[in-house]
PDB file of C-alpha atoms in Angstrom:
ATOM      1  CA  MET A   5     324.973  43.360  17.443  1.00 61.00           C
ATOM      2  CA  SER A   6     325.058  39.553  17.497  1.00 80.00           C
ATOM      3  CA  GLN A   7     327.619  37.570  15.553  1.00 81.00           C
ATOM      4  CA  LEU A   8     324.989  36.531  13.027  1.00 80.00           C
ATOM      5  CA  ASP A   9     323.728  40.115  12.589  1.00 80.00           C
ATOM      6  CA  HIS A  10     327.330  41.197  11.942  1.00 84.00           C
ATOM      7  CA  ILE A  11     327.687  38.541   9.234  1.00 86.00           C
ATOM      8  CA  LYS A  12     324.336  39.566   7.710  1.00 85.00           C
ATOM      9  CA  SER A  13     325.034  43.307   7.710  1.00 85.00           C
ATOM     10  CA  PRO A  14     326.429  43.661   4.126  1.00 87.00           C
ATOM     11  CA  ILE A  15     323.319  41.921   2.719  1.00 90.00           C
ATOM     12  CA  ALA A  16     320.752  43.110   5.290  1.00 89.00           C
ATOM     13  CA  ALA A  17     318.850  45.164   2.703  1.00 90.00           C
ATOM     14  CA  GLU A  18     318.758  42.217   0.291  1.00 91.00           C
ATOM     15  CA  LEU A  19     317.501  39.866   3.026  1.00 90.00           C
ATOM     16  CA  ASP A  20     314.734  42.305   4.015  1.00 88.00           C
ATOM     17  CA  LEU A  21     313.600  42.638   0.407  1.00 91.00           C
ATOM     18  CA  PHE A  22     313.813  38.867   0.008  1.00 90.00           C
ATOM     19  CA  GLU A  23     311.495  38.399   3.009  1.00 87.00           C
ATOM     20  CA  SER A  24     308.812  40.559   1.431  1.00 85.00           C
ATOM     21  CA  LYS A  25     309.202  38.831  -1.949  1.00 84.00           C
ATOM     22  CA  PHE A  26     309.074  35.421  -0.262  1.00 83.00           C
ATOM     23  CA  ARG A  27     305.873  36.307   1.629  1.00 82.00           C
ATOM     24  CA  GLU A  28     304.367  37.478  -1.651  1.00 81.00           C
ATOM     25  CA  ALA A  29     305.384  34.253  -3.395  1.00 77.00           C
ATOM     26  CA  MET A  30     303.581  32.169  -0.739  1.00 78.00           C
ATOM     27  CA  LYS A  31     300.241  33.976  -0.846  1.00 79.00           C
ATOM     28  CA  SER A  32     297.058  32.095  -1.654  1.00 80.00           C
ATOM     29  CA  SER A  33     293.452  33.101  -2.314  1.00 82.00           C
ATOM     30  CA  VAL A  34     292.310  30.161  -0.164  1.00 84.00           C
ATOM     31  CA  PRO A  35     291.910  31.512   3.414  1.00 84.00           C
ATOM     32  CA  LEU A  36     293.074  28.303   5.126  1.00 82.00           C
ATOM     33  CA  LEU A  37     296.208  28.129   2.969  1.00 80.00           C
ATOM     34  CA  ASP A  38     296.952  31.811   3.522  1.00 82.00           C
ATOM     35  CA  THR A  39     296.669  31.318   7.293  1.00 80.00           C
ATOM     36  CA  ILE A  40     299.118  28.400   7.170  1.00 78.00           C
ATOM     37  CA  MET A  41     301.518  30.318   4.909  1.00 78.00           C
ATOM     38  CA  THR A  42     301.515  33.214   7.392  1.00 75.00           C
ATOM     39  CA  TYR A  43     302.285  30.749  10.190  1.00 77.00           C
ATOM     40  CA  ILE A  44     305.196  29.287   8.210  1.00 76.00           C
ATOM     41  CA  VAL A  45     306.695  32.714   7.481  1.00 74.00           C
ATOM     42  CA  LYS A  46     306.544  33.669  11.174  1.00 72.00           C
ATOM     43  CA  ARG A  47     308.547  30.544  12.084  1.00 72.00           C
ATOM     44  CA  LYS A  48     311.484  31.425   9.832  1.00 69.00           C
ATOM     45  CA  GLY A  49     314.923  30.516  11.143  1.00 71.00           C
ATOM     46  CA  LYS A  50     318.292  32.247  10.896  1.00 77.00           C
ATOM     47  CA  GLN A  51     318.067  32.823   7.095  1.00 85.00           C
ATOM     48  CA  VAL A  52     321.256  30.807   6.563  1.00 87.00           C
ATOM     49  CA  ARG A  53     320.164  29.402   3.188  1.00 90.00           C
ATOM     50  CA  PRO A  54     319.254  32.808   1.680  1.00 92.00           C
ATOM     51  CA  MET A  55     322.530  34.169   3.058  1.00 93.00           C
ATOM     52  CA  PHE A  56     324.462  31.544   1.101  1.00 95.00           C
ATOM     53  CA  VAL A  57     322.466  32.421  -2.018  1.00 95.00           C
ATOM     54  CA  PHE A  58     323.070  36.182  -1.762  1.00 95.00           C
ATOM     55  CA  TYR A  59     326.732  35.983  -0.781  1.00 94.00           C
ATOM     56  CA  SER A  60     327.374  33.484  -3.593  1.00 95.00           C
ATOM     57  CA  ALA A  61     325.825  35.958  -6.046  1.00 95.00           C
ATOM     58  CA  LYS A  62     327.937  38.793  -4.593  1.00 94.00           C
ATOM     59  CA  LEU A  63     331.097  36.815  -5.329  1.00 93.00           C
ATOM     60  CA  PHE A  64     330.382  37.263  -9.028  1.00 91.00           C
ATOM     61  CA  ASN A  65     328.281  39.965 -10.714  1.00 84.00           C
ATOM     62  CA  GLY A  66     326.076  40.803  -7.756  1.00 85.00           C
ATOM     63  CA  VAL A  67     322.437  40.381  -6.765  1.00 86.00           C
ATOM     64  CA  ASN A  68     319.653  40.840  -9.326  1.00 92.00           C
ATOM     65  CA  ASP A  69     315.968  39.888  -9.649  1.00 93.00           C
ATOM     66  CA  SER A  70     316.954  36.351 -10.577  1.00 93.00           C
ATOM     67  CA  THR A  71     318.850  36.029  -7.263  1.00 94.00           C
ATOM     68  CA  TYR A  72     315.736  36.890  -5.259  1.00 94.00           C
ATOM     69  CA  ARG A  73     313.773  34.268  -7.182  1.00 92.00           C
ATOM     70  CA  ALA A  74     316.617  31.772  -6.598  1.00 93.00           C
ATOM     71  CA  ALA A  75     316.477  32.361  -2.824  1.00 93.00           C
ATOM     72  CA  SER A  76     312.675  32.059  -2.837  1.00 91.00           C
ATOM     73  CA  LEU A  77     312.847  28.850  -4.880  1.00 90.00           C
ATOM     74  CA  VAL A  78     315.265  27.251  -2.423  1.00 90.00           C
ATOM     75  CA  GLU A  79     313.122  28.269   0.554  1.00 88.00           C
ATOM     76  CA  LEU A  80     309.846  27.123  -1.051  1.00 87.00           C
ATOM     77  CA  LEU A  81     311.141  23.694  -2.012  1.00 87.00           C
ATOM     78  CA  HIS A  82     313.040  23.250   1.248  1.00 83.00           C
ATOM     79  CA  THR A  83     309.993  24.241   3.321  1.00 84.00           C
ATOM     80  CA  ALA A  84     307.910  21.754   1.321  1.00 83.00           C
ATOM     81  CA  THR A  85     310.353  18.956   2.212  1.00 82.00           C
ATOM     82  CA  LEU A  86     310.288  19.951   5.908  1.00 79.00           C
ATOM     83  CA  VAL A  87     306.475  19.890   6.026  1.00 76.00           C
ATOM     84  CA  HIS A  88     306.465  16.446   4.434  1.00 74.00           C
ATOM     85  CA  ASP A  89     309.300  15.254   6.721  1.00 73.00           C
ATOM     86  CA  ASP A  90     307.249  16.152   9.799  1.00 73.00           C
ATOM     87  CA  VAL A  91     304.402  14.003   8.477  1.00 76.00           C
ATOM     88  CA  VAL A  92     306.745  11.085   7.735  1.00 73.00           C
ATOM     89  CA  ASP A  93     308.426  11.376  11.149  1.00 70.00           C
ATOM     90  CA  ASP A  94     305.114  12.031  12.960  1.00 70.00           C
ATOM     91  CA  SER A  95     306.813  15.059  14.496  1.00 73.00           C
ATOM     92  CA  ASP A  96     304.807  17.568  16.526  1.00 70.00           C
ATOM     93  CA  GLU A  97     307.478  20.278  16.646  1.00 67.00           C
ATOM     94  CA  ARG A  98     309.749  22.170  14.280  1.00 65.00           C
ATOM     95  CA  ARG A  99     312.220  24.749  15.694  1.00 62.00           C
ATOM     96  CA  GLY A 100     310.256  25.024  18.934  1.00 67.00           C
ATOM     97  CA  PHE A 101     306.930  25.632  17.162  1.00 69.00           C
ATOM     98  CA  PHE A 102     304.101  23.220  16.518  1.00 71.00           C
ATOM     99  CA  SER A 103     304.494  21.494  13.147  1.00 71.00           C
ATOM    100  CA  ILE A 104     301.866  21.945  10.434  1.00 76.00           C
ATOM    101  CA  ASN A 105     300.642  18.365  10.888  1.00 77.00           C
ATOM    102  CA  ALA A 106     300.320  18.871  14.656  1.00 73.00           C
ATOM    103  CA  LEU A 107     298.037  21.879  14.161  1.00 69.00           C
ATOM    104  CA  TRP A 108     296.146  20.952  10.972  1.00 79.00           C
ATOM    105  CA  LYS A 109     296.639  17.150  10.728  1.00 78.00           C
ATOM    106  CA  ASN A 110     298.489  15.069   8.135  1.00 77.00           C
ATOM    107  CA  LYS A 111     296.165  15.437   5.130  1.00 78.00           C
ATOM    108  CA  ILE A 112     296.376  19.222   5.179  1.00 80.00           C
ATOM    109  CA  ALA A 113     300.143  19.124   5.866  1.00 81.00           C
ATOM    110  CA  VAL A 114     300.765  16.936   2.795  1.00 83.00           C
ATOM    111  CA  LEU A 115     298.654  19.270   0.625  1.00 82.00           C
ATOM    112  CA  VAL A 116     300.521  22.306   2.026  1.00 79.00           C
ATOM    113  CA  GLY A 117     303.833  20.671   1.069  1.00 82.00           C
ATOM    114  CA  ASP A 118     302.480  20.029  -2.429  1.00 84.00           C
ATOM    115  CA  TYR A 119     301.324  23.661  -2.655  1.00 84.00           C
ATOM    116  CA  LEU A 120     304.767  24.978  -1.672  1.00 85.00           C
ATOM    117  CA  LEU A 121     306.401  22.686  -4.217  1.00 88.00           C
ATOM    118  CA  SER A 122     304.078  23.918  -6.972  1.00 89.00           C
ATOM    119  CA  LYS A 123     304.703  27.570  -6.038  1.00 88.00           C
ATOM    120  CA  GLY A 124     308.448  27.020  -6.386  1.00 88.00           C
ATOM    121  CA  LEU A 125     308.055  25.288  -9.737  1.00 90.00           C
ATOM    122  CA  LEU A 126     305.757  28.016 -11.090  1.00 90.00           C
ATOM    123  CA  LEU A 127     308.021  30.801  -9.855  1.00 89.00           C
ATOM    124  CA  SER A 128     310.869  29.399 -11.941  1.00 90.00           C
ATOM    125  CA  VAL A 129     308.873  28.324 -14.982  1.00 93.00           C
ATOM    126  CA  LYS A 130     306.999  31.637 -15.325  1.00 93.00           C
ATOM    127  CA  ASN A 131     310.313  33.524 -15.247  1.00 93.00           C
ATOM    128  CA  LYS A 132     312.100  30.953 -17.447  1.00 93.00           C
ATOM    129  CA  ASP A 133     314.687  30.292 -14.698  1.00 91.00           C
ATOM    130  CA  TYR A 134     315.122  26.742 -15.954  1.00 93.00           C
ATOM    131  CA  HIS A 135     318.831  26.569 -15.054  1.00 93.00           C
ATOM    132  CA  LEU A 136     318.014  27.537 -11.445  1.00 93.00           C
ATOM    133  CA  LEU A 137     315.141  25.074 -11.231  1.00 93.00           C
ATOM    134  CA  GLU A 138     317.412  22.277 -12.441  1.00 94.00           C
ATOM    135  CA  ILE A 139     319.964  22.959  -9.683  1.00 94.00           C
ATOM    136  CA  VAL A 140     317.402  22.933  -6.856  1.00 92.00           C
ATOM    137  CA  SER A 141     315.381  20.011  -8.291  1.00 91.00           C
ATOM    138  CA  GLU A 142     318.547  17.903  -8.310  1.00 93.00           C
ATOM    139  CA  ALA A 143     319.026  18.777  -4.626  1.00 93.00           C
ATOM    140  CA  VAL A 144     315.450  17.764  -3.737  1.00 90.00           C
ATOM    141  CA  GLN A 145     315.944  14.482  -5.605  1.00 92.00           C
ATOM    142  CA  ALA A 146     319.188  13.855  -3.706  1.00 94.00           C
ATOM    143  CA  MET A 147     317.523  14.676  -0.370  1.00 91.00           C
ATOM    144  CA  SER A 148     314.768  12.126  -1.053  1.00 89.00           C
ATOM    145  CA  GLU A 149     317.332   9.508  -2.084  1.00 93.00           C
ATOM    146  CA  GLY A 150     319.387  10.235   1.045  1.00 91.00           C
ATOM    147  CA  GLU A 151     316.394   9.735   3.345  1.00 86.00           C
ATOM    148  CA  LEU A 152     315.467   6.456   1.657  1.00 88.00           C
ATOM    149  CA  LEU A 153     319.087   5.273   1.637  1.00 87.00           C
ATOM    150  CA  GLN A 154     319.315   5.977   5.372  1.00 85.00           C
ATOM    151  CA  ILE A 155     316.154   3.944   6.031  1.00 82.00           C
ATOM    152  CA  GLU A 156     317.454   1.069   3.896  1.00 82.00           C
ATOM    153  CA  LYS A 157     320.994   0.976   5.260  1.00 79.00           C
ATOM    154  CA  THR A 158     320.351   1.538   8.977  1.00 74.00           C
ATOM    155  CA  ARG A 159     317.861  -1.276   9.505  1.00 73.00           C
ATOM    156  CA  ASN A 160     320.676  -3.666  10.423  1.00 69.00           C
ATOM    157  CA  LEU A 161     322.847  -0.979  12.065  1.00 70.00           C
ATOM    158  CA  ASN A 162     325.870  -1.887   9.967  1.00 67.00           C
ATOM    159  CA  LEU A 163     326.771   1.433   8.338  1.00 75.00           C
ATOM    160  CA  SER A 164     330.244   1.985   6.948  1.00 86.00           C
ATOM    161  CA  GLU A 165     331.758   5.466   6.819  1.00 90.00           C
ATOM    162  CA  GLU A 166     331.464   5.341   3.030  1.00 92.00           C
ATOM    163  CA  VAL A 167     327.690   4.778   3.232  1.00 91.00           C
ATOM    164  CA  TYR A 168     327.354   7.407   5.978  1.00 92.00           C
ATOM    165  CA  TYR A 169     329.032  10.037   3.799  1.00 95.00           C
ATOM    166  CA  ASP A 170     326.901   9.026   0.818  1.00 94.00           C
ATOM    167  CA  ILE A 171     323.772   9.539   2.931  1.00 93.00           C
ATOM    168  CA  ILE A 172     324.711  12.949   4.344  1.00 94.00           C
ATOM    169  CA  ARG A 173     326.040  14.171   1.001  1.00 96.00           C
ATOM    170  CA  LYS A 174     322.580  13.511  -0.441  1.00 95.00           C
ATOM    171  CA  LYS A 175     320.407  14.243   2.590  1.00 91.00           C
ATOM    172  CA  THR A 176     322.041  17.394   3.990  1.00 91.00           C
ATOM    173  CA  ALA A 177     324.917  18.680   1.874  1.00 95.00           C
ATOM    174  CA  SER A 178     322.992  18.750  -1.417  1.00 95.00           C
ATOM    175  CA  LEU A 179     320.750  21.601  -0.236  1.00 93.00           C
ATOM    176  CA  ILE A 180     323.580  23.889   0.940  1.00 95.00           C
ATOM    177  CA  ALA A 181     325.463  23.037  -2.257  1.00 96.00           C
ATOM    178  CA  SER A 182     322.424  24.090  -4.297  1.00 96.00           C
ATOM    179  CA  CYS A 183     322.193  27.417  -2.403  1.00 96.00           C
ATOM    180  CA  CYS A 184     325.773  28.276  -3.344  1.00 96.00           C
ATOM    181  CA  ALA A 185     325.441  27.053  -6.931  1.00 97.00           C
ATOM    182  CA  ILE A 186     322.100  28.765  -7.549  1.00 96.00           C
ATOM    183  CA  GLY A 187     323.374  32.071  -6.149  1.00 95.00           C
ATOM    184  CA  ALA A 188     326.375  31.962  -8.467  1.00 95.00           C
ATOM    185  CA  ALA A 189     324.207  30.914 -11.427  1.00 96.00           C
ATOM    186  CA  SER A 190     321.762  33.779 -10.833  1.00 95.00           C
ATOM    187  CA  ALA A 191     324.675  36.225 -11.048  1.00 93.00           C
ATOM    188  CA  GLY A 192     325.934  34.887 -14.381  1.00 91.00           C
ATOM    189  CA  ALA A 193     328.846  32.755 -13.153  1.00 92.00           C
ATOM    190  CA  SER A 194     330.416  30.364 -15.651  1.00 93.00           C
ATOM    191  CA  PRO A 195     329.549  26.626 -15.606  1.00 94.00           C
ATOM    192  CA  GLU A 196     332.942  25.872 -14.018  1.00 95.00           C
ATOM    193  CA  GLU A 197     332.424  28.550 -11.341  1.00 95.00           C
ATOM    194  CA  ILE A 198     328.947  27.174 -10.575  1.00 96.00           C
ATOM    195  CA  LYS A 199     330.462  23.687 -10.263  1.00 96.00           C
ATOM    196  CA  GLN A 200     333.110  24.969  -7.832  1.00 96.00           C
ATOM    197  CA  MET A 201     330.497  26.805  -5.764  1.00 96.00           C
ATOM    198  CA  HIS A 202     328.454  23.593  -5.617  1.00 97.00           C
ATOM    199  CA  LEU A 203     331.521  21.724  -4.351  1.00 97.00           C
ATOM    200  CA  PHE A 204     332.182  24.503  -1.814  1.00 97.00           C
ATOM    201  CA  GLY A 205     328.624  24.170  -0.499  1.00 96.00           C
ATOM    202  CA  GLU A 206     328.773  20.378  -0.445  1.00 96.00           C
ATOM    203  CA  ASN A 207     331.845  20.428   1.799  1.00 96.00           C
ATOM    204  CA  ILE A 208     330.143  22.915   4.121  1.00 96.00           C
ATOM    205  CA  GLY A 209     327.037  20.727   4.215  1.00 95.00           C
ATOM    206  CA  ILE A 210     329.033  17.655   5.219  1.00 96.00           C
ATOM    207  CA  ALA A 211     330.821  19.617   7.962  1.00 95.00           C
ATOM    208  CA  PHE A 212     327.432  20.980   9.080  1.00 93.00           C
ATOM    209  CA  GLN A 213     325.993  17.457   9.448  1.00 93.00           C
ATOM    210  CA  ILE A 214     329.014  16.183  11.371  1.00 94.00           C
ATOM    211  CA  LYS A 215     328.552  19.160  13.694  1.00 92.00           C
ATOM    212  CA  ASP A 216     324.944  18.004  14.188  1.00 87.00           C
ATOM    213  CA  ASP A 217     326.288  14.549  15.051  1.00 86.00           C
ATOM    214  CA  LEU A 218     328.564  16.076  17.681  1.00 88.00           C
ATOM    215  CA  LEU A 219     325.767  18.183  19.181  1.00 85.00           C
ATOM    216  CA  ASP A 220     323.968  14.940  20.052  1.00 77.00           C
ATOM    217  CA  TYR A 221     326.773  14.347  22.537  1.00 75.00           C
ATOM    218  CA  GLY A 222     326.306  17.748  24.176  1.00 65.00           C
ATOM    219  CA  ASP A 223     329.628  19.464  24.775  1.00 49.00           C
ATOM    220  CA  GLU A 224     332.004  18.110  22.157  1.00 43.00           C
ATOM    221  CA  ASP A 225     334.963  18.169  24.543  1.00 45.00           C
ATOM    222  CA  ILE A 226     333.420  16.239  27.418  1.00 39.00           C
ATOM    223  CA  GLY A 227     330.806  14.164  25.616  1.00 42.00           C
ATOM    224  CA  LYS A 228     327.939  15.301  27.853  1.00 43.00           C
ATOM    225  CA  PRO A 229     325.132  12.829  27.095  1.00 47.00           C
ATOM    226  CA  THR A 230     322.023  13.780  25.171  1.00 60.00           C
ATOM    227  CA  GLY A 231     321.712  10.758  22.868  1.00 59.00           C
ATOM    228  CA  ILE A 232     318.681  11.761  20.787  1.00 68.00           C
ATOM    229  CA  ASP A 233     320.158  10.157  17.646  1.00 66.00           C
ATOM    230  CA  LEU A 234     320.862   6.925  19.518  1.00 64.00           C
ATOM    231  CA  LYS A 235     317.295   6.845  20.854  1.00 65.00           C
ATOM    232  CA  GLU A 236     316.087   7.139  17.256  1.00 68.00           C
ATOM    233  CA  LYS A 237     318.542   4.399  16.172  1.00 69.00           C
ATOM    234  CA  LYS A 238     320.433   6.808  13.914  1.00 76.00           C
ATOM    235  CA  LEU A 239     324.044   5.892  13.312  1.00 80.00           C
ATOM    236  CA  THR A 240     326.145   9.060  13.154  1.00 87.00           C
ATOM    237  CA  LEU A 241     329.883   9.454  12.616  1.00 92.00           C
ATOM    238  CA  PRO A 242     330.999   9.242  16.290  1.00 90.00           C
ATOM    239  CA  ILE A 243     329.193   5.928  16.851  1.00 88.00           C
ATOM    240  CA  ILE A 244     330.137   4.510  13.420  1.00 90.00           C
ATOM    241  CA  TYR A 245     333.826   5.174  14.067  1.00 90.00           C
ATOM    242  CA  THR A 246     333.576   3.651  17.554  1.00 89.00           C
ATOM    243  CA  ILE A 247     331.726   0.527  16.392  1.00 87.00           C
ATOM    244  CA  ASN A 248     334.201  -0.027  13.553  1.00 87.00           C
ATOM    245  CA  HIS A 249     337.157   0.200  15.965  1.00 87.00           C
ATOM    246  CA  ALA A 250     335.728  -1.874  18.830  1.00 84.00           C
ATOM    247  CA  ASP A 251     336.347  -5.582  19.392  1.00 82.00           C
ATOM    248  CA  ARG A 252     333.565  -7.969  18.379  1.00 85.00           C
ATOM    249  CA  ALA A 253     332.066  -8.343  21.845  1.00 84.00           C
ATOM    250  CA  LYS A 254     331.891  -4.602  22.463  1.00 83.00           C
ATOM    251  CA  ARG A 255     330.574  -3.973  18.946  1.00 82.00           C
ATOM    252  CA  ASN A 256     327.737  -6.449  19.505  1.00 82.00           C
ATOM    253  CA  TYR A 257     326.994  -4.920  22.909  1.00 81.00           C
ATOM    254  CA  ILE A 258     326.727  -1.403  21.433  1.00 79.00           C
ATOM    255  CA  ILE A 259     324.586  -2.531  18.496  1.00 80.00           C
ATOM    256  CA  ASN A 260     322.287  -4.454  20.844  1.00 78.00           C
ATOM    257  CA  ALA A 261     321.994  -1.390  23.093  1.00 78.00           C
ATOM    258  CA  ILE A 262     320.986   0.834  20.163  1.00 78.00           C
ATOM    259  CA  LYS A 263     318.661  -1.720  18.602  1.00 78.00           C
ATOM    260  CA  ASN A 264     316.906  -3.067  21.699  1.00 75.00           C
ATOM    261  CA  HIS A 265     317.626  -0.716  24.624  1.00 75.00           C
ATOM    262  CA  ASN A 266     317.629   2.710  22.956  1.00 71.00           C
ATOM    263  CA  THR A 267     315.054   4.080  25.437  1.00 74.00           C
ATOM    264  CA  ASP A 268     317.070   2.936  28.461  1.00 74.00           C
ATOM    265  CA  LYS A 269     318.805   6.123  29.664  1.00 79.00           C
ATOM    266  CA  LYS A 270     321.491   4.170  31.507  1.00 81.00           C
ATOM    267  CA  ARG A 271     322.404   2.048  28.463  1.00 80.00           C
ATOM    268  CA  VAL A 272     322.413   5.094  26.171  1.00 80.00           C
ATOM    269  CA  ALA A 273     324.661   6.950  28.624  1.00 81.00           C
ATOM    270  CA  GLU A 274     327.017   3.945  28.683  1.00 80.00           C
ATOM    271  CA  VAL A 275     327.295   3.974  24.901  1.00 81.00           C
ATOM    272  CA  ILE A 276     327.932   7.717  24.813  1.00 81.00           C
ATOM    273  CA  LYS A 277     330.612   7.371  27.500  1.00 83.00           C
ATOM    274  CA  TYR A 278     332.292   4.605  25.523  1.00 81.00           C
ATOM    275  CA  VAL A 279     332.187   6.662  22.298  1.00 84.00           C
ATOM    276  CA  ASN A 280     333.818   9.585  24.090  1.00 81.00           C
ATOM    277  CA  GLU A 281     336.515   7.448  25.706  1.00 81.00           C
ATOM    278  CA  HIS A 282     337.404   5.723  22.424  1.00 83.00           C
ATOM    279  CA  GLU A 283     338.032   8.740  20.189  1.00 86.00           C
ATOM    280  CA  GLY A 284     334.625   8.862  18.465  1.00 87.00           C
ATOM    281  CA  ILE A 285     334.157  12.542  19.345  1.00 90.00           C
ATOM    282  CA  THR A 286     337.752  13.531  18.584  1.00 91.00           C
ATOM    283  CA  TYR A 287     337.771  11.683  15.259  1.00 93.00           C
ATOM    284  CA  SER A 288     334.486  13.289  14.168  1.00 93.00           C
ATOM    285  CA  HIS A 289     335.692  16.739  15.152  1.00 92.00           C
ATOM    286  CA  ARG A 290     338.806  16.275  12.997  1.00 94.00           C
ATOM    287  CA  ALA A 291     336.661  15.136  10.068  1.00 95.00           C
ATOM    288  CA  MET A 292     334.407  18.190  10.441  1.00 95.00           C
ATOM    289  CA  GLU A 293     337.390  20.533  10.456  1.00 95.00           C
ATOM    290  CA  GLN A 294     338.822  18.831   7.367  1.00 96.00           C
ATOM    291  CA  TYR A 295     335.623  19.349   5.359  1.00 96.00           C
ATOM    292  CA  LYS A 296     335.390  22.936   6.559  1.00 95.00           C
ATOM    293  CA  ASN A 297     338.992  23.564   5.480  1.00 95.00           C
ATOM    294  CA  ASN A 298     338.292  21.924   2.110  1.00 95.00           C
ATOM    295  CA  ALA A 299     335.424  24.382   1.600  1.00 95.00           C
ATOM    296  CA  LEU A 300     337.503  27.412   2.564  1.00 94.00           C
ATOM    297  CA  GLU A 301     340.320  26.319   0.256  1.00 94.00           C
ATOM    298  CA  ILE A 302     337.874  26.078  -2.670  1.00 94.00           C
ATOM    299  CA  LEU A 303     336.524  29.533  -1.816  1.00 93.00           C
ATOM    300  CA  ASP A 304     340.041  31.016  -1.802  1.00 92.00           C
ATOM    301  CA  HIS A 305     340.517  29.805  -5.369  1.00 90.00           C
ATOM    302  CA  ILE A 306     337.201  31.331  -6.462  1.00 89.00           C
ATOM    303  CA  SER A 307     337.430  34.772  -4.863  1.00 80.00           C
ATOM    304  CA  GLN A 308     339.065  36.731  -2.077  1.00 78.00           C
ATOM    305  CA  ASN A 309     336.825  39.801  -2.120  1.00 83.00           C
ATOM    306  CA  GLU A 310     335.002  41.235   0.922  1.00 85.00           C
ATOM    307  CA  PHE A 311     332.028  38.938   0.355  1.00 89.00           C
ATOM    308  CA  ALA A 312     334.258  35.856   0.386  1.00 90.00           C
ATOM    309  CA  ALA A 313     335.467  37.018   3.803  1.00 90.00           C
ATOM    310  CA  LYS A 314     331.861  37.228   5.025  1.00 89.00           C
ATOM    311  CA  LEU A 315     331.126  33.789   3.602  1.00 91.00           C
ATOM    312  CA  LYS A 316     334.035  32.441   5.641  1.00 92.00           C
ATOM    313  CA  LEU A 317     332.548  34.016   8.769  1.00 91.00           C
ATOM    314  CA  LEU A 318     329.199  32.377   7.953  1.00 91.00           C
ATOM    315  CA  VAL A 319     330.925  29.013   7.596  1.00 92.00           C
ATOM    316  CA  GLU A 320     332.663  29.460  10.954  1.00 91.00           C
ATOM    317  CA  PHE A 321     329.337  30.457  12.540  1.00 90.00           C
ATOM    318  CA  ILE A 322     327.435  27.344  11.460  1.00 87.00           C
ATOM    319  CA  ILE A 323     330.336  25.066  12.433  1.00 88.00           C
ATOM    320  CA  SER A 324     330.822  26.651  15.883  1.00 83.00           C
ATOM    321  CA  ARG A 325     327.094  26.823  16.767  1.00 77.00           C
ATOM    322  CA  ASP A 326     325.880  25.162  19.958  1.00 70.00           C
ATOM    323  CA  LYS A 327     322.399  24.198  18.764  1.00 66.00           C
TER     324      LYS A 327
END
């Protein structure tokens, strides 16, 4: 049994039932749409978001029909944003599979995203899950704002850490926060408990994104170059810290390399080497651990039952992943 399967085991039955309910929620009477929905379901990932939903519900009064709808709502709206993101980014791949726009072109991909969004909205409205819809809709709004903020702020490559955290809190952390909050809400948690679960998820989401930043440098300990973010002119925490602590000449050299020589493998490797030698990796790793510890501390105050222990294992899994 893999580490992830071990973490899933107490909610394996719930996840299996969720999969069937999710497939049912995506069905369409239009053959083309149904074909695309089947393709999307087959590409499913590790089920991390539904796991957060179900474990968050288990911390309180347990899983019920509302929890299954909550997990489906998160997945429908999140999948809609991914389909649209691939169009915006002109991306041909998603998790090693062809993207929807690569196979069916942009017009169909945009309509598929709209369809998924409408299915999520209808699922909640028809069942009067307005409190759940509000939580996830706020996350989708934040994700859109985060993407636009990143575009606006990175044009001149002068991000501060404060702006960086604002971006990832909106762009990445808001979704994981909504998974934890919506799971708790579906199980009848109090407003204060839902707020604490949202904060727990937000801290995990920030740690998760910093981990993504570190993965762009390959092995965190040796800074093995990969540099995909640099090639795309994305300023992540390791490079932001390094730029902000370099002298003016070196700062200008790094910014020029990212802005004008980001496809030059030698220049990118130089920047990555400099980041590693000047504490960018170490600093980011410490920040990631701090946010992870913040999340675990919040969880300890909420609950210490067997499901809280599994949630901690899930947190450790997504922070220690190598891809």
